[in-house]
Coordinates of C-alpha atoms and ligand atoms in Angstrom, one line a residue:
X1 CA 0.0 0.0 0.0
X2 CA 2.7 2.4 0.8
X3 CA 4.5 1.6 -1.9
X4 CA 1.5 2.6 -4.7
X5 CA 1.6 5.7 -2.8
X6 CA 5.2 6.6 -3.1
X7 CA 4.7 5.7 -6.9
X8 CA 2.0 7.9 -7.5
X9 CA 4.1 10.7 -6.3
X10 CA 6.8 9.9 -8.7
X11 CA 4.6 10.0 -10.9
X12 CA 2.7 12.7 -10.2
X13 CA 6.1 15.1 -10.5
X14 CA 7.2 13.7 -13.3
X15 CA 4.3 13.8 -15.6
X16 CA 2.2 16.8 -16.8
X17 CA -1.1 14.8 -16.3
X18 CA -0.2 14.6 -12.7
X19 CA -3.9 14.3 -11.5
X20 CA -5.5 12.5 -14.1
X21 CA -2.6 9.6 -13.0
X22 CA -2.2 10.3 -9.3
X23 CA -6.4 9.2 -9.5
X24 CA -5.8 5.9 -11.8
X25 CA -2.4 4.8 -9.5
X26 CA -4.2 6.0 -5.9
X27 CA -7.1 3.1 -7.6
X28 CA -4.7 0.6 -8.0
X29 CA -5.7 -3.1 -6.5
X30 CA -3.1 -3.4 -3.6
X31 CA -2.2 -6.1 -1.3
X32 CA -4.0 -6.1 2.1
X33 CA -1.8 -5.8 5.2
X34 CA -0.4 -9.4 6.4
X35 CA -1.4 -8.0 10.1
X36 CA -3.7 -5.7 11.8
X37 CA -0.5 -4.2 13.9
X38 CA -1.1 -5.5 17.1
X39 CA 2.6 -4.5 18.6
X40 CA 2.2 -7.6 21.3
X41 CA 1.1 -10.1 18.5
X42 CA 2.7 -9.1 15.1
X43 CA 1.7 -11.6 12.9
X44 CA -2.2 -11.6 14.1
X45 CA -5.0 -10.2 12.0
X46 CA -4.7 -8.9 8.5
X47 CA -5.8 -6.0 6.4
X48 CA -8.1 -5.5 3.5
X49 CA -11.5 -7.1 4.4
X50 CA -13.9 -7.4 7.4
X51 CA -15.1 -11.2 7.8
X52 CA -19.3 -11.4 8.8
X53 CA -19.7 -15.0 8.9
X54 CA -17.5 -18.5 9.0
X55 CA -18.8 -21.9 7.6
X56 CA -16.3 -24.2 8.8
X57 CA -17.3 -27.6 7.8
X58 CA -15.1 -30.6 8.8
X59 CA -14.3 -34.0 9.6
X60 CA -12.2 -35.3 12.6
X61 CA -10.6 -38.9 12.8
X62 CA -9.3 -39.2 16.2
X63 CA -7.3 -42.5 15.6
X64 CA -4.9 -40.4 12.8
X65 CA -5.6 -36.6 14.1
X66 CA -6.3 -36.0 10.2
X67 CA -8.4 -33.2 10.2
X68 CA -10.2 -32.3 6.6
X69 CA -13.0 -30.5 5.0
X70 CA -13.6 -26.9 4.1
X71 CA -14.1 -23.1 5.9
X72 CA -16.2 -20.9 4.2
X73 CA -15.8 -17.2 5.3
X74 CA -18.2 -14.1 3.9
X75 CA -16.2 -11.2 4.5
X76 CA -16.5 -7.5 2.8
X77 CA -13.1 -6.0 1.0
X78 CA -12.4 -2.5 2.8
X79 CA -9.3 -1.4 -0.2
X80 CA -9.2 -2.9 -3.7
X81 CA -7.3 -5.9 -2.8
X82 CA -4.9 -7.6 -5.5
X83 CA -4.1 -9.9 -2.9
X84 CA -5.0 -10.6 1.0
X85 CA -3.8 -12.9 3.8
X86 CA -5.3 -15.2 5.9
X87 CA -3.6 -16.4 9.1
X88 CA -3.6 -20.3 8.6
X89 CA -0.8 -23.3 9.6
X90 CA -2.7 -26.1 7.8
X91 CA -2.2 -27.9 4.3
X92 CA -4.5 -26.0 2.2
X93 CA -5.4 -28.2 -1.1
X94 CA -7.3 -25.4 -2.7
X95 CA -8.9 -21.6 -2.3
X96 CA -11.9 -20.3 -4.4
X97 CA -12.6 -16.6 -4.5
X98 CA -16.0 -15.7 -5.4
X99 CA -16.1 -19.5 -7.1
X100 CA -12.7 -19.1 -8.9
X101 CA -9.8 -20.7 -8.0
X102 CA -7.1 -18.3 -6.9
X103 CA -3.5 -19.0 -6.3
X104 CA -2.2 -19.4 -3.1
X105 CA 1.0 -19.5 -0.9
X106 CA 0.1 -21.8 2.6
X107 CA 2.0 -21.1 5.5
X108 CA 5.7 -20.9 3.2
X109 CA 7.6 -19.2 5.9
X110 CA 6.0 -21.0 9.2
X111 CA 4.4 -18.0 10.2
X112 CA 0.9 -19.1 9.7
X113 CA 0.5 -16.7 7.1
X114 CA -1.9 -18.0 3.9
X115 CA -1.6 -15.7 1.2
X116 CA -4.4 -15.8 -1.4
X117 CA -4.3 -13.8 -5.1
X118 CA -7.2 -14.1 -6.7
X119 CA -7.6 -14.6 -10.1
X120 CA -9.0 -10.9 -10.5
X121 CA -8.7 -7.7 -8.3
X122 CA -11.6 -7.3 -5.6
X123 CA -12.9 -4.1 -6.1
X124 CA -13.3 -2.2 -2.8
X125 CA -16.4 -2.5 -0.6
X126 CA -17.3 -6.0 -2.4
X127 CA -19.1 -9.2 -1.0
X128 CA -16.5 -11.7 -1.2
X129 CA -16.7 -15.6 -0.7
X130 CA -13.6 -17.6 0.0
X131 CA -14.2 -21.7 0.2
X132 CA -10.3 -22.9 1.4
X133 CA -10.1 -26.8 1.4
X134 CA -7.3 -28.4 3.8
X135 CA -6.3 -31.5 5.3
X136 CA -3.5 -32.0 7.6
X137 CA -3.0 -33.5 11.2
X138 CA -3.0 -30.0 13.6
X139 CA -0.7 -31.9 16.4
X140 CA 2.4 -31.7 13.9
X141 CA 2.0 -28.0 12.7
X142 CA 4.0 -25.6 13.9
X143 CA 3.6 -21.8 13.5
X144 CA 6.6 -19.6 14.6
X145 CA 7.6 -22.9 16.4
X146 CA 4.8 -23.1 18.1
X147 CA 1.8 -25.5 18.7
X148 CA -1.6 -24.7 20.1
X149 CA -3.4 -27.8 19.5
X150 CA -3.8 -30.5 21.6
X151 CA -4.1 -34.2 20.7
X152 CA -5.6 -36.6 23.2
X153 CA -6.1 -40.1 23.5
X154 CA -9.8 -40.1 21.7
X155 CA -10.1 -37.0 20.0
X156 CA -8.9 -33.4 20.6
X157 CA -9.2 -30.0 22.0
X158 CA -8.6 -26.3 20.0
X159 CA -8.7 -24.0 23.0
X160 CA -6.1 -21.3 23.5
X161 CA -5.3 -18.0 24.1
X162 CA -4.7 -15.6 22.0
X163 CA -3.7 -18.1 18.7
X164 CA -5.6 -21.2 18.2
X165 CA -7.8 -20.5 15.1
X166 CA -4.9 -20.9 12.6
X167 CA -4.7 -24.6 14.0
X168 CA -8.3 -25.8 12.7
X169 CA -10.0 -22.6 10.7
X170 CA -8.2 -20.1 8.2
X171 CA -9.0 -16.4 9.5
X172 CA -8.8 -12.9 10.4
X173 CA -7.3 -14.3 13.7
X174 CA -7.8 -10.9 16.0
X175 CA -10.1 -10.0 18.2
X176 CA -10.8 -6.5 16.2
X177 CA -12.5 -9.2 13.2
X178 CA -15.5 -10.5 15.0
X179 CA -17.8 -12.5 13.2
X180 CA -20.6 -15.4 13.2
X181 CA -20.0 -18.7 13.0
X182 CA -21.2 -22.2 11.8
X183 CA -19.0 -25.0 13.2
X184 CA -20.2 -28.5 12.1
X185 CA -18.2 -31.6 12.3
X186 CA -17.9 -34.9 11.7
X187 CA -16.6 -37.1 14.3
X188 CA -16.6 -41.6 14.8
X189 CA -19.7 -42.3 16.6
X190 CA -17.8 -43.1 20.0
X191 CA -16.7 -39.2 21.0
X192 CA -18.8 -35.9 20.2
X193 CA -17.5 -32.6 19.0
X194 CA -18.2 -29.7 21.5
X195 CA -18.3 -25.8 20.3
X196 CA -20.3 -22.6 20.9
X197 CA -23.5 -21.1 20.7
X198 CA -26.6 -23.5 20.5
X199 CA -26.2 -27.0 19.4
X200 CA -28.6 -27.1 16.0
X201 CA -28.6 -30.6 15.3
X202 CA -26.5 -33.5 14.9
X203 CA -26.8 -35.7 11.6
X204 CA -25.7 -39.3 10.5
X205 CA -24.6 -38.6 6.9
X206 CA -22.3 -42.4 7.0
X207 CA -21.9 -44.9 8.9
X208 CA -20.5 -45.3 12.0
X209 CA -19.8 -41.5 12.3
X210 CA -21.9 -38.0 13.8
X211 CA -21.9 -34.6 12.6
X212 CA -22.5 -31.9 15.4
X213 CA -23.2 -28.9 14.1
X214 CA -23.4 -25.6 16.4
X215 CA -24.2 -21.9 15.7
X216 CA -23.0 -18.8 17.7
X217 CA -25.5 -16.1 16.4
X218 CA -23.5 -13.4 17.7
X219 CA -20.1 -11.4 16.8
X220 CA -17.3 -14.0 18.6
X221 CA -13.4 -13.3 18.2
X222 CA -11.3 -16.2 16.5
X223 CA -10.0 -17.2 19.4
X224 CA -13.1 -17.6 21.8
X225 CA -14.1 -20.2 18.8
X226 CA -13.1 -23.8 20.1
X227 CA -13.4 -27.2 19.3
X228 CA -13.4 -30.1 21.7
X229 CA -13.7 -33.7 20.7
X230 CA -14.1 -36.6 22.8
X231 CA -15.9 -38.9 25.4
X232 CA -18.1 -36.8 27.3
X233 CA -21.0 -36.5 28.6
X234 CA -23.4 -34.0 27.4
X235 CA -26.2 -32.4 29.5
X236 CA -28.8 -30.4 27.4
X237 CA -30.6 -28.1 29.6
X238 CA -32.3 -24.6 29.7
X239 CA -31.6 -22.2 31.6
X240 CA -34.2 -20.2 33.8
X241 CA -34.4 -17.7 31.4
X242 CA -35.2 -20.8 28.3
X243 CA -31.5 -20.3 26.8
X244 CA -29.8 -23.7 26.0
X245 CA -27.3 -24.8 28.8
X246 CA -25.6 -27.1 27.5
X247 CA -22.3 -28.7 29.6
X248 CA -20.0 -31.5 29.2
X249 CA -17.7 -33.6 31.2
X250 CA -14.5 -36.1 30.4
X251 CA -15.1 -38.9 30.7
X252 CA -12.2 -39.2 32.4
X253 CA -12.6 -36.9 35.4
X254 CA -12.9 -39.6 37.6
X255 CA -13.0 -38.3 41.6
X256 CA -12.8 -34.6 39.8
X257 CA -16.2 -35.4 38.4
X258 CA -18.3 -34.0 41.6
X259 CA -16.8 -30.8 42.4
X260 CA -17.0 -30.1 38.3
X261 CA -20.8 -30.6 38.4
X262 CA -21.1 -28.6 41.7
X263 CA -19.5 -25.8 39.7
X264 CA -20.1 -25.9 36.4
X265 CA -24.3 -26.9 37.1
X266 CA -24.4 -23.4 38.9
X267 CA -23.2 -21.5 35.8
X268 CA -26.9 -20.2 35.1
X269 CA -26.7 -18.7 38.9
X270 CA -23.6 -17.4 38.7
X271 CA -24.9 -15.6 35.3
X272 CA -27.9 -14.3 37.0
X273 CA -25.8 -12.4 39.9
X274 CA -23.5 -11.0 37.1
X275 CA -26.1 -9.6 35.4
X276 CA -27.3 -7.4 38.1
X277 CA -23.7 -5.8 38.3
X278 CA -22.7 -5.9 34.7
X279 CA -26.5 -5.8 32.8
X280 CA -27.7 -8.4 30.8
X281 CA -26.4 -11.5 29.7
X282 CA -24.9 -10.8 26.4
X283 CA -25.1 -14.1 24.6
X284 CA -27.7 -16.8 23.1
X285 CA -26.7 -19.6 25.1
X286 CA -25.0 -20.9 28.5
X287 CA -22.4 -23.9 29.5
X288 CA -19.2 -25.0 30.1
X289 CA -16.7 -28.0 28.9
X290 CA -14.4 -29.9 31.9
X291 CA -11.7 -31.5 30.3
X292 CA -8.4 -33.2 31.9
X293 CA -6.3 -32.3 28.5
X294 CA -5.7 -28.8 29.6
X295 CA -4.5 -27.0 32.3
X296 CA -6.4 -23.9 32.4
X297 CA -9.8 -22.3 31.5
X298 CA -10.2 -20.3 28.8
X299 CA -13.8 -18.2 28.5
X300 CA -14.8 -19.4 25.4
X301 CA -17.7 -17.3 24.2
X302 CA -20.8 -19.1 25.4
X303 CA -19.1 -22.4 26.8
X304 CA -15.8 -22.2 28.8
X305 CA -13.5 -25.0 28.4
X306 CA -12.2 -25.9 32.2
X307 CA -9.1 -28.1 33.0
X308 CA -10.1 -30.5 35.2
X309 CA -7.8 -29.4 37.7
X310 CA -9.2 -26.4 38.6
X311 CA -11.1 -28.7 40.4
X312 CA -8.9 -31.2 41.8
X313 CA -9.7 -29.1 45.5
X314 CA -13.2 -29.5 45.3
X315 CA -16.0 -27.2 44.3
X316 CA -15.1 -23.9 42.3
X317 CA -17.4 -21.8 42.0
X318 CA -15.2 -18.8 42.0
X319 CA -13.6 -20.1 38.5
X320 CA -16.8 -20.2 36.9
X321 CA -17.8 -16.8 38.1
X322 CA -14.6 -15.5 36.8
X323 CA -14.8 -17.4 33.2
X324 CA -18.5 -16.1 33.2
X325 CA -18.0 -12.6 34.0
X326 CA -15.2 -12.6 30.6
X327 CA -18.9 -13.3 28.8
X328 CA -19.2 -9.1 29.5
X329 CA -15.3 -8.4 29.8
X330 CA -13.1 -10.0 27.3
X331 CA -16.1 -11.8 25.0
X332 CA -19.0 -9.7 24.4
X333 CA -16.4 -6.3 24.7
X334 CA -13.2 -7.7 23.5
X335 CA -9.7 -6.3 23.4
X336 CA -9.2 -3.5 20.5
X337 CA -5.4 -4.5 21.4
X338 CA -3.9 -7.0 23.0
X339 CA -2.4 -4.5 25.7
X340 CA -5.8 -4.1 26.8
X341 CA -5.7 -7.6 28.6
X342 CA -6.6 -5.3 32.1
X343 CA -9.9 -5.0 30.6
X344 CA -10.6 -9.0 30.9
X345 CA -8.4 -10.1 33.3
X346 CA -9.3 -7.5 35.8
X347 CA -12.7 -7.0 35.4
X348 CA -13.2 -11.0 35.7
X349 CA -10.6 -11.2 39.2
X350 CA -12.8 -8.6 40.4
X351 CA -16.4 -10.5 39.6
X352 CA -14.7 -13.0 41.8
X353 CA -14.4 -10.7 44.1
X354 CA -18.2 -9.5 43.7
X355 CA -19.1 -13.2 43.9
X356 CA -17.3 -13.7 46.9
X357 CA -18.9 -10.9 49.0
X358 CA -22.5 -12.1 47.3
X359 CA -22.1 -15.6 48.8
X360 CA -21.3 -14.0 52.5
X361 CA -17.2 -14.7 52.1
X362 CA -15.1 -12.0 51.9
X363 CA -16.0 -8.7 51.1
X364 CA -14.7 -7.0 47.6
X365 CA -13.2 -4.6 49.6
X366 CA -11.1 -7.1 52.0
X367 CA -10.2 -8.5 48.9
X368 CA -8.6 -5.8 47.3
X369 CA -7.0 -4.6 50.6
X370 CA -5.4 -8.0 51.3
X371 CA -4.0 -8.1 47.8
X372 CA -2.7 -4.4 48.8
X373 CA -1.3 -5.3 51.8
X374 CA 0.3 -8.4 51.3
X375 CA 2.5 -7.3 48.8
X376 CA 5.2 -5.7 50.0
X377 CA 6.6 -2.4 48.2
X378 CA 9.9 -4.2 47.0
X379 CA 7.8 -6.7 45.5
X380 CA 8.6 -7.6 41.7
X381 CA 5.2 -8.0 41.5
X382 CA 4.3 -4.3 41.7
X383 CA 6.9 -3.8 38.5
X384 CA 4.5 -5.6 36.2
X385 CA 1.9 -3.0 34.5
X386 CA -1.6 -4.2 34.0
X387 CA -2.5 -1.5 31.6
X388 CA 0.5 -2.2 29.3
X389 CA 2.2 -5.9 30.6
X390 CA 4.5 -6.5 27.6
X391 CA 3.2 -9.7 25.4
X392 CA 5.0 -12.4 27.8
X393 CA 3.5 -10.6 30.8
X394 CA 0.4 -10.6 29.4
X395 CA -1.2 -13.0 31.8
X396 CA 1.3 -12.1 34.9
X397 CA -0.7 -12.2 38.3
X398 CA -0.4 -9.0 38.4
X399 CA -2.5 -8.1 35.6
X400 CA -5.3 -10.3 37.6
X401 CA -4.6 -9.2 41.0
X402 CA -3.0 -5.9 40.7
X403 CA -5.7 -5.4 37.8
X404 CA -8.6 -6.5 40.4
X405 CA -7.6 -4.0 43.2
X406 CA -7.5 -1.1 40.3
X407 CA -10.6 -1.8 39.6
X408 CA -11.2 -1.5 43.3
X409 CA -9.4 1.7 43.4
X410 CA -11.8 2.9 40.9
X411 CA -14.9 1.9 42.8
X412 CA -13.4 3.4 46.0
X413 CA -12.8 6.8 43.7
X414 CA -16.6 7.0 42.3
X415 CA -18.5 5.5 44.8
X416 CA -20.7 2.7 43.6
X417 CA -23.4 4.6 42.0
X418 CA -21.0 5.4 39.5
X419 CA -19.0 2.5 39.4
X420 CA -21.8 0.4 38.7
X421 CA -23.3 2.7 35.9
X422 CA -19.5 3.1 34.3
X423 CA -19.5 -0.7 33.9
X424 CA -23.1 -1.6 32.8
X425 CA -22.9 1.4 30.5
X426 CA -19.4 0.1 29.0
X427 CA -21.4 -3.2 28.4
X428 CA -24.3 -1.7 26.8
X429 CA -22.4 1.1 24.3
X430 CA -19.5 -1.5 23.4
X431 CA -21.9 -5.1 23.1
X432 CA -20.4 -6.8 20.6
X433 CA -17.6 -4.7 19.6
X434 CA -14.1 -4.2 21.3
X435 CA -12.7 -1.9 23.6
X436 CA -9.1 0.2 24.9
X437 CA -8.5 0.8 28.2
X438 CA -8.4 4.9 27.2
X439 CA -11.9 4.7 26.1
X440 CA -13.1 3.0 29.2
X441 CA -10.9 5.6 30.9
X442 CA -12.6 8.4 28.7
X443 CA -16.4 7.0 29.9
X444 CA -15.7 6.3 33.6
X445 CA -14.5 10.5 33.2
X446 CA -17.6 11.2 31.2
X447 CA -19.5 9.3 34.0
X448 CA -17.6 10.7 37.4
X449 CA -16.7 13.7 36.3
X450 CA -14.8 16.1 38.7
X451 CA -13.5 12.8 40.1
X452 CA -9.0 12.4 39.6
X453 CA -10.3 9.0 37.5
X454 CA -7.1 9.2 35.0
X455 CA -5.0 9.9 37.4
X456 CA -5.7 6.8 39.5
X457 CA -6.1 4.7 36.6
X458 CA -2.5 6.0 35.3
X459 CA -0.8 5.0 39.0
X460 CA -2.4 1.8 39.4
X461 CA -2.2 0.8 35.0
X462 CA 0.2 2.2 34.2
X463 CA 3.3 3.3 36.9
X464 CA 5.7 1.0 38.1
X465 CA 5.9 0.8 42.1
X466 CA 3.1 0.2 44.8
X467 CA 0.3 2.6 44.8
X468 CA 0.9 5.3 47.5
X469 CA -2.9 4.5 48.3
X470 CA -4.3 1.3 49.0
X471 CA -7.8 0.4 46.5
X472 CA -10.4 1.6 49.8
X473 CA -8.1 5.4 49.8
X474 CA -5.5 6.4 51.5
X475 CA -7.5 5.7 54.3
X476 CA -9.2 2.4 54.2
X477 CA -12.6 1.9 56.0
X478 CA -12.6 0.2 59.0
X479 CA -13.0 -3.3 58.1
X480 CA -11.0 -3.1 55.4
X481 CA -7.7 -1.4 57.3
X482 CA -7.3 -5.1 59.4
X483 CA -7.1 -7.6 55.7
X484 CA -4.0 -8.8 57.3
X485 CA -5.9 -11.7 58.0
X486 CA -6.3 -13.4 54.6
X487 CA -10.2 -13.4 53.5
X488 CA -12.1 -16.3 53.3
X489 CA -12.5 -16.7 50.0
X490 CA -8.3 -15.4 49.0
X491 CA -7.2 -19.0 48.8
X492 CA -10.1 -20.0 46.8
X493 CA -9.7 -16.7 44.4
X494 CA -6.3 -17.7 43.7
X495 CA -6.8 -21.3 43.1
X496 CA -9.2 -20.5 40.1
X497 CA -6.8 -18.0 39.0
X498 CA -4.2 -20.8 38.8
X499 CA -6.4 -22.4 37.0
X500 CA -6.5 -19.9 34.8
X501 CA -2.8 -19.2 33.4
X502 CA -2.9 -19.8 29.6
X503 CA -0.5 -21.3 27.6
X504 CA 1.8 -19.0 25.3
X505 CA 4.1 -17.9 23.2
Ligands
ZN1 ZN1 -9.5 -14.6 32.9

């Protein structure tokens, strides 16, 4: 692109028809961008189109890990395009553009980088339709040395933070690219294939295999699309409200299997109590996934995937409260950059600490004291930035607890008239969409005005060193000031946050 500029002014000085060719060269198709410039992720995302809907159609065969069929993606060009990118690791046998084959390049440098020419130029502003047919086994693909999806013994799981798409699904693989989705796949009649949204049907097309085929109805990023096949067992409920509920469990939890259900069954609860601080649920449909092939939880949008660990100690509630709250903070608002992690990972610590003071356990404010005041001032931990971590801080516990007592701070700040009305109106004007932390920053001003909101936000974000004052003010309230005992509900908080570390580059 820049370089069809710099030509044009070439040629605009040395031609006496400078405008009448500055106009035909500024038209000229151009390749899109082979990133969105995300300075934490640089490969993520490209440029040139806006995706609406996925179709990703495809068979599973757990006993090989071959994984084949098509993805289907409806996308609208935004720059005549002579070429664009997709990000994508697998062995692609063939692209269509608008139904006619184009030329492509899959994945040449191991940057998961699928670069498609068309046979013609897409004019700008066009409908475009690109069918990419693949078929490769995910486990031995690396991209930039790296591999995001795991094989297990009966089938397999595409959960991961922030890159799994390119693993299963050629994309626009940043969370700035939401889109629908249609995820429908074919699996051996002895393990079922788990996604989001509501479960339409399954079909028997052949023998001896299943095809589960979901929908997610509204705008999901890339990554909160997962895929999980195996033995489980699948419970189809409603919840309260008549959404499906539906949640599965491993069939290989084996003493884990209780404490799952005793968490994961009280999702539509836990949903009901973060409503009435965040506003309304934002999506179609309810669950969760337990799974022993992962270590962590991940929010998928809809249906988090937990690793049966998280509830190895028993019940955990507080993990599925703080999975659930990403629905509003990380899922239904997502990150405009990944930088803006704060605005997931401390919005969901503190819904734990909402949840906690809901079920008569420590108070949000003894939470966010004890964090304070066990920390001591010379503690590395008060070096790490939530508002700006650095890419392999990104999911330090200082974005979550650090992050959580900002949060705090700014509660403390507005009082919780405010508070509460800064986050359910965040919810409401960004549903769907994405957000930066200086636009939440900008509202919770708009909001509180009069109030030093920036200036707290840029101590506790965004400067190294232990807040001067604690998250109740410099001086705390009464039962806050004597946290030294640890709450309650601390130990529980951090065990679900444990839980919660994602893999990474
Ligand atoms: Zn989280």
């Amino acid at each position: 692109m820049r370089k069809t500029v710099r030509g044009t002014t070439t040629a605009a000085l040395v031609c006496a028809a400078a405008t009448l060719l500055t106009s035909v060269a500024a038209a000229a198709p151009a390749p899109g961008a082979p990133s969105v410039g995300d300075p934490y992720y640089p490969n993520a995302g490209n440029g040139g189109y806006d995706v609406s809907h996925y179709d990703i159609r495809l068979s599973y065969q757990p006993t090989t890990d071959v994984l084949s069929g098509t993805t289907t993606i409806t996308a609208t060009t935004t720059q005549e395009l002579s070429r664009f990118n997709l990000d994508f690791g697998l062995k692609v046998s063939s692209v269509l553009v608008n139904n006619v084959a184009a030329t492509f390049s899959a994945n040449a440098a191991g940057d998961g980088e699928l670069v498609v020419t068309p046979a013609r130029p897409l004019a700008k502003g066009a409908q475009v339709t690109v069918v990419v047919a693949y078929n490769d086994r995910p486990s031995t693909v690396k991209i930039n040395g790296f591999t995001s999806w795991v094989k297990t013994a009966d089938g397999a799981l595409a959960v991961n933070e922030p890159e799994i798409a390119s693993w299963w699904y050629p994309s626009n693989d940043h969370p700035t690219d939401k889109a629908t989705f249609d995820v429908s796949v074919e699996v051996p009649d002895s393990v079922v294939a788990l996604s989001n949204g509501n479960l339409v049907r399954t079909t028997k097309n052949r023998t001896g295999w299943t095809r589960w085929w979901w929908r997610s109805t509204q705008p999901q990023a890339t990554y909160l699309t997962s895929l999980e096949i195996g033995k489980f067992e699948v419970n189809r409920q409603t919840t309260p409200d008549a959404k499906p509920f539906i949640t599965a469990y491993g069939a290989d939890l084996g003493d884990s299997l209780g404490a799952a259900k005793a968490s994961v069954e009280r999702t539509p609860e836990i949903n009901e109590f973060l409503a009435t601080q965040f506003g309304p649920y934002p999506f179609e449909a309810q669950g969760g996934v337990v799974t022993t092939a992962i270590g962590f939880a991940l929010e998928n949008q809809t249906r988090p995937v937990y690793g049966a660990r998280g509830f190895i100690g028993g019940s955990n509630a507080s993990l599925v409260a703080h999975e659930n709250a990403h629905q509003w903070f990380g899922d239904s608002v997502a990150v405009g950059r990944w930088s803006d992690i704060w605005l997931n990972e401390g919005f969901a610590t503190y819904a734990q600490y909402l949840w906690s003071e809901h079920v008569g356990e420590g108070t949000a404010a003894e939470l966010a004291q004890y964090v304070y005041d066990s920390k001591p001032a010379d503690d590395p931990f008060w070096q790490v930035l939530p508002g700006d971590p650095g890419a392999d801080r990104q999911f330090d516990a200082a974005v979550y607890d650090r992050g959580a007592a900002a949060v705090h701070a700014l509660r403390s700040q507005v009082g919780d008239d405010k508070f509460f009305q800064i986050l359910k109106t965040w919810q409401a004007t960004k549903k769907g969409g994405t957000g930066r932390i200086e636009e939440f920053t900008a509202l919770a001003e708009r909001i509180a005005p009069g109030r030093p909101v920036r200036q707290l936000l840029k101590v506790w974000l965004y400067t190294p060193g232990k807040p001067f004052a604690g998250p109740n003010g410099p001086t705390p309230p009464r039962a806050a000031a004597v946290a030294t005992a640890e709450p309650k509900s601390y130990k529980e908080i951090q065990r679900a946050l444990a839980n919660h570390a994602h893999d990474h580059k």
